[in-house]
Short mmCIF file of C-alpha atoms in Angstrom, two decimals:
data_model
loop_
_atom_site.label_atom_id
_atom_site.label_comp_id
_atom_site.label_asym_id
_atom_site.label_seq_id
_atom_site.Cartn_x
_atom_site.Cartn_y
_atom_site.Cartn_z
CA LYS A 1 2.93 27.90 -46.84
CA ALA A 2 4.95 31.61 -47.01
CA GLY A 3 5.70 33.95 -44.25
CA VAL A 4 4.64 37.53 -44.03
CA THR A 5 5.49 40.24 -46.81
CA GLN A 6 6.28 43.35 -47.01
CA THR A 7 7.67 46.03 -49.02
CA PRO A 8 9.45 48.28 -49.46
CA ARG A 9 12.16 46.61 -46.86
CA TYR A 10 13.77 50.16 -46.74
CA LEU A 11 12.40 53.96 -47.79
CA ILE A 12 13.92 57.20 -47.91
CA LYS A 13 12.02 60.09 -47.78
CA THR A 14 11.87 63.38 -47.14
CA ARG A 15 9.02 65.74 -44.39
CA GLY A 16 5.96 66.75 -46.92
CA GLN A 17 6.19 63.24 -49.09
CA GLN A 18 3.39 60.42 -48.43
CA VAL A 19 4.73 57.35 -48.52
CA THR A 20 2.59 54.24 -49.40
CA LEU A 21 3.19 50.32 -47.30
CA SER A 22 2.06 47.48 -48.35
CA CYS A 23 1.91 44.39 -46.99
CA SER A 24 1.20 40.89 -47.68
CA PRO A 25 -0.58 38.07 -44.96
CA ILE A 26 0.30 34.68 -44.52
CA SER A 27 -2.75 32.44 -47.43
CA GLY A 28 -5.88 32.17 -45.34
CA HIS A 29 -5.22 34.61 -43.36
CA ARG A 30 -8.17 37.57 -43.13
CA SER A 31 -6.97 40.55 -40.28
CA VAL A 32 -4.06 42.03 -40.98
CA SER A 33 -2.66 44.50 -38.73
CA TRP A 34 -0.29 47.30 -38.45
CA TYR A 35 2.35 47.87 -35.29
CA GLN A 36 5.37 51.76 -35.38
CA GLN A 37 8.09 50.79 -33.75
CA THR A 38 10.56 53.63 -31.91
CA PRO A 39 13.21 53.39 -29.95
CA GLY A 40 11.05 56.48 -27.45
CA GLN A 41 7.49 54.53 -28.02
CA GLY A 42 8.28 51.42 -27.92
CA LEU A 43 6.26 49.56 -30.31
CA GLN A 44 2.33 51.05 -31.49
CA PHE A 45 -0.49 49.17 -33.02
CA LEU A 46 -1.98 51.38 -36.02
CA PHE A 47 -5.45 49.80 -37.13
CA GLU A 48 -5.84 46.32 -37.95
CA TYR A 49 -8.14 45.40 -41.24
CA PHE A 50 -10.36 42.34 -40.68
CA SER A 51 -11.39 40.95 -44.35
CA GLU A 52 -11.40 45.02 -46.22
CA THR A 53 -13.13 46.73 -42.86
CA GLN A 54 -11.37 48.55 -40.59
CA ARG A 55 -11.70 46.64 -36.89
CA ASN A 56 -9.72 48.67 -34.33
CA LYS A 57 -8.00 51.70 -34.38
CA GLY A 58 -5.11 52.98 -33.02
CA ASN A 59 -4.43 56.71 -31.22
CA PHE A 60 -2.24 57.87 -34.52
CA PRO A 61 -3.00 61.00 -36.79
CA GLY A 62 -5.51 61.39 -39.41
CA ARG A 63 -2.65 60.49 -41.44
CA PHE A 64 -2.16 57.85 -41.33
CA SER A 65 -4.49 55.28 -42.73
CA GLY A 66 -4.87 51.95 -44.55
CA ARG A 67 -6.92 50.15 -46.58
CA GLN A 68 -6.54 46.12 -47.18
CA PHE A 69 -7.94 44.49 -50.60
CA SER A 70 -10.61 41.73 -50.58
CA ASN A 71 -7.41 38.82 -51.33
CA SER A 72 -6.76 39.82 -47.93
CA ARG A 73 -3.25 42.07 -49.20
CA SER A 74 -3.09 45.93 -47.26
CA GLU A 75 -1.21 49.27 -47.89
CA MET A 76 -0.63 51.81 -44.73
CA ASN A 77 -0.48 55.13 -46.01
CA VAL A 78 1.05 58.62 -44.34
CA SER A 79 1.14 61.62 -45.99
CA THR A 80 2.52 64.56 -44.82
CA LEU A 81 5.69 62.56 -43.02
CA GLU A 82 6.97 63.59 -39.84
CA LEU A 83 10.65 63.54 -38.40
CA GLY A 84 8.95 61.63 -36.00
CA ASP A 85 7.08 59.20 -38.44
CA SER A 86 10.46 57.53 -38.65
CA ALA A 87 10.20 54.33 -37.50
CA LEU A 88 10.00 50.84 -38.42
CA TYR A 89 6.16 49.53 -39.68
CA LEU A 90 5.59 45.62 -38.91
CA CYS A 91 2.49 44.52 -40.65
CA ALA A 92 0.97 40.94 -38.78
CA SER A 93 -1.55 38.94 -40.29
CA SER A 94 -3.84 36.92 -37.82
CA ALA A 95 -6.46 34.19 -39.52
CA GLY A 96 -8.80 35.96 -36.76
CA SER A 97 -9.19 39.07 -34.42
CA GLN A 98 -10.10 36.88 -31.51
CA TRP A 99 -7.75 37.33 -28.76
CA SER A 100 -6.26 33.98 -28.64
CA ASN A 101 -5.19 34.51 -32.64
CA GLU A 102 -1.82 34.12 -32.78
CA GLN A 103 -0.39 37.46 -35.46
CA PHE A 104 2.41 36.50 -37.68
CA PHE A 105 4.81 39.44 -38.49
CA GLY A 106 7.00 40.94 -41.73
CA PRO A 107 10.16 41.73 -41.95
CA GLY A 108 8.84 45.34 -41.31
CA THR A 109 9.76 48.32 -43.29
CA ARG A 110 12.20 50.98 -42.34
CA LEU A 111 11.38 54.18 -43.29
CA THR A 112 13.66 57.23 -42.64
CA VAL A 113 12.02 60.81 -42.77
CA LEU A 114 14.50 63.66 -43.84
CA ALA B 1 -1.06 51.82 -15.03
CA GLN B 2 1.21 49.47 -18.16
CA LYS B 3 -0.79 46.23 -19.23
CA ILE B 4 3.21 44.38 -19.67
CA THR B 5 5.07 45.57 -17.64
CA GLN B 6 8.73 43.78 -18.15
CA THR B 7 11.14 44.80 -15.38
CA GLN B 8 14.94 43.28 -17.48
CA PRO B 9 15.95 45.90 -19.77
CA GLY B 10 19.00 43.26 -19.83
CA MET B 11 20.13 39.78 -19.30
CA PHE B 12 23.12 37.94 -19.77
CA VAL B 13 23.71 34.60 -19.95
CA GLN B 14 26.01 31.74 -20.24
CA GLU B 15 26.41 29.75 -23.93
CA LYS B 16 23.98 25.90 -22.59
CA GLU B 17 22.46 27.78 -19.13
CA ALA B 18 18.25 28.75 -18.24
CA VAL B 19 17.45 31.87 -18.74
CA THR B 20 14.00 33.41 -16.86
CA LEU B 21 12.25 36.71 -18.58
CA ASP B 22 10.43 37.99 -16.50
CA CYS B 23 6.71 40.23 -17.74
CA THR B 24 3.47 41.21 -15.67
CA TYR B 25 0.53 42.02 -17.03
CA ASP B 26 -3.03 43.86 -15.74
CA THR B 27 -5.83 43.27 -16.63
CA SER B 28 -9.74 43.23 -15.55
CA ASP B 29 -10.75 40.46 -18.67
CA PRO B 30 -10.57 37.40 -18.10
CA SER B 31 -10.07 36.20 -21.45
CA TYR B 32 -6.70 37.50 -23.06
CA GLY B 33 -3.92 36.08 -25.10
CA LEU B 34 0.17 36.16 -23.81
CA PHE B 35 3.27 36.55 -26.21
CA TRP B 36 6.07 36.33 -26.62
CA TYR B 37 8.19 37.23 -29.38
CA LYS B 38 11.33 37.76 -30.39
CA GLN B 39 13.09 40.52 -32.43
CA PRO B 40 17.35 39.82 -33.53
CA SER B 41 18.85 43.06 -34.92
CA SER B 42 17.23 42.50 -38.46
CA GLY B 43 13.92 43.58 -36.56
CA GLU B 44 11.38 40.98 -37.96
CA MET B 45 9.26 40.01 -34.99
CA ILE B 46 9.92 35.98 -34.91
CA PHE B 47 6.32 34.47 -32.82
CA LEU B 48 7.55 31.99 -30.23
CA ILE B 49 4.89 30.93 -27.71
CA TYR B 50 1.26 31.54 -26.73
CA GLN B 51 -1.28 31.08 -23.56
CA GLY B 52 -4.93 31.91 -22.86
CA SER B 53 -5.82 32.74 -19.95
CA TYR B 54 -8.07 30.03 -19.75
CA ASP B 55 -4.98 27.31 -20.55
CA GLN B 56 -4.89 25.08 -17.02
CA GLN B 57 -1.02 23.36 -18.67
CA ASN B 58 1.93 25.70 -19.34
CA ALA B 59 2.56 26.57 -22.91
CA THR B 60 5.67 24.96 -24.27
CA GLU B 61 7.74 24.83 -27.60
CA GLY B 62 10.58 23.25 -28.34
CA ARG B 63 13.04 24.50 -25.49
CA TYR B 64 10.50 27.52 -25.05
CA SER B 65 8.22 27.03 -21.99
CA LEU B 66 6.05 29.64 -20.56
CA ASN B 67 5.74 30.32 -16.53
CA PHE B 68 1.83 30.86 -16.83
CA GLN B 69 1.01 32.09 -13.03
CA LYS B 70 -2.28 33.90 -13.36
CA ALA B 71 -3.69 35.03 -9.94
CA ARG B 72 0.18 36.52 -9.54
CA LYS B 73 -0.54 38.48 -12.99
CA SER B 74 2.71 36.67 -14.72
CA ALA B 75 3.88 34.87 -17.67
CA ASN B 76 7.19 34.86 -17.45
CA LEU B 77 9.62 33.10 -20.60
CA VAL B 78 11.81 30.29 -19.52
CA ILE B 79 14.33 29.55 -22.68
CA SER B 80 16.23 25.88 -21.55
CA ALA B 81 19.97 25.83 -23.10
CA SER B 82 20.37 29.08 -24.39
CA GLN B 83 22.59 29.47 -27.61
CA LEU B 84 24.41 31.89 -29.43
CA GLY B 85 21.69 32.55 -31.86
CA ASP B 86 19.27 33.23 -28.79
CA SER B 87 20.60 36.65 -28.27
CA ALA B 88 18.14 39.30 -29.35
CA MET B 89 15.44 41.78 -27.76
CA TYR B 90 12.65 39.55 -26.66
CA PHE B 91 8.96 40.80 -26.48
CA CYS B 92 6.37 39.76 -24.04
CA ALA B 93 2.67 41.08 -25.70
CA MET B 94 -1.14 40.83 -24.45
CA ARG B 95 -4.54 40.30 -26.16
CA GLU B 96 -7.81 40.91 -24.69
CA GLY B 97 -10.84 40.03 -25.90
CA ARG B 98 -13.31 43.15 -25.37
CA ASP B 99 -14.83 43.94 -28.49
CA GLY B 100 -13.31 46.38 -30.31
CA THR B 101 -9.65 45.31 -28.64
CA ALA B 102 -9.24 41.81 -28.94
CA SER B 103 -7.28 42.39 -32.44
CA LYS B 104 -4.44 44.39 -31.08
CA LEU B 105 -1.31 43.12 -29.26
CA THR B 106 -0.11 45.49 -26.52
CA PHE B 107 3.27 44.84 -25.97
CA GLY B 108 5.95 45.22 -23.18
CA THR B 109 8.94 47.02 -23.36
CA GLY B 110 11.43 44.19 -23.81
CA THR B 111 14.20 42.99 -21.86
CA ARG B 112 17.38 42.35 -24.61
CA LEU B 113 18.68 39.18 -24.36
CA GLN B 114 22.27 38.56 -24.60
CA VAL B 115 24.23 35.08 -25.01
CA THR B 116 27.72 34.46 -24.06
CA LEU B 117 30.39 31.92 -24.51
#
């Protein structure tokens, strides 16, 4: 089985712009979660989508949004970029949303905001 | 209180030796899963091992084993026969069973392991 894929791998944007990141989960997985990783805050949960519905959301401003398509692929959008949005954005794929389900991560998208 | 605590920011181990990475957790939920991930410098999070709160046996996956002590709320990762390729950041994480939160993984701050010759 192919693993989780994320595109693009690297991105450079300027303040005020918006960005869209894409994630394709493992085939058959219906849950996609997004995490932000920064040196200062560590790994923080952004949101989770399951069967096209947002199931859970972390403590991030409304500038961060996402969606999931019928084929389980997910996109994450950040509008009005700020310098502090520079981070590694990781997508995780899971067969379900249960506490026992393993989450498998993609390689991440490294976003730099100038 | 921190949900996941990893008290070792950095560890050194010699090649072929065993090493234990510490992790303690805090939850009042009886249903939870504990996970360990490896993150090399490339950034990808690699799943290593999982332990469920109701599992009676300690989890093992090849050279990785999890020393699960439920009463102490600890879930230490043991890596046997360390290899140079084991040098990376290691994260302990937890998923709780409460409705609405089960999808979220809560991570510790990580331990950077360096394997030396």
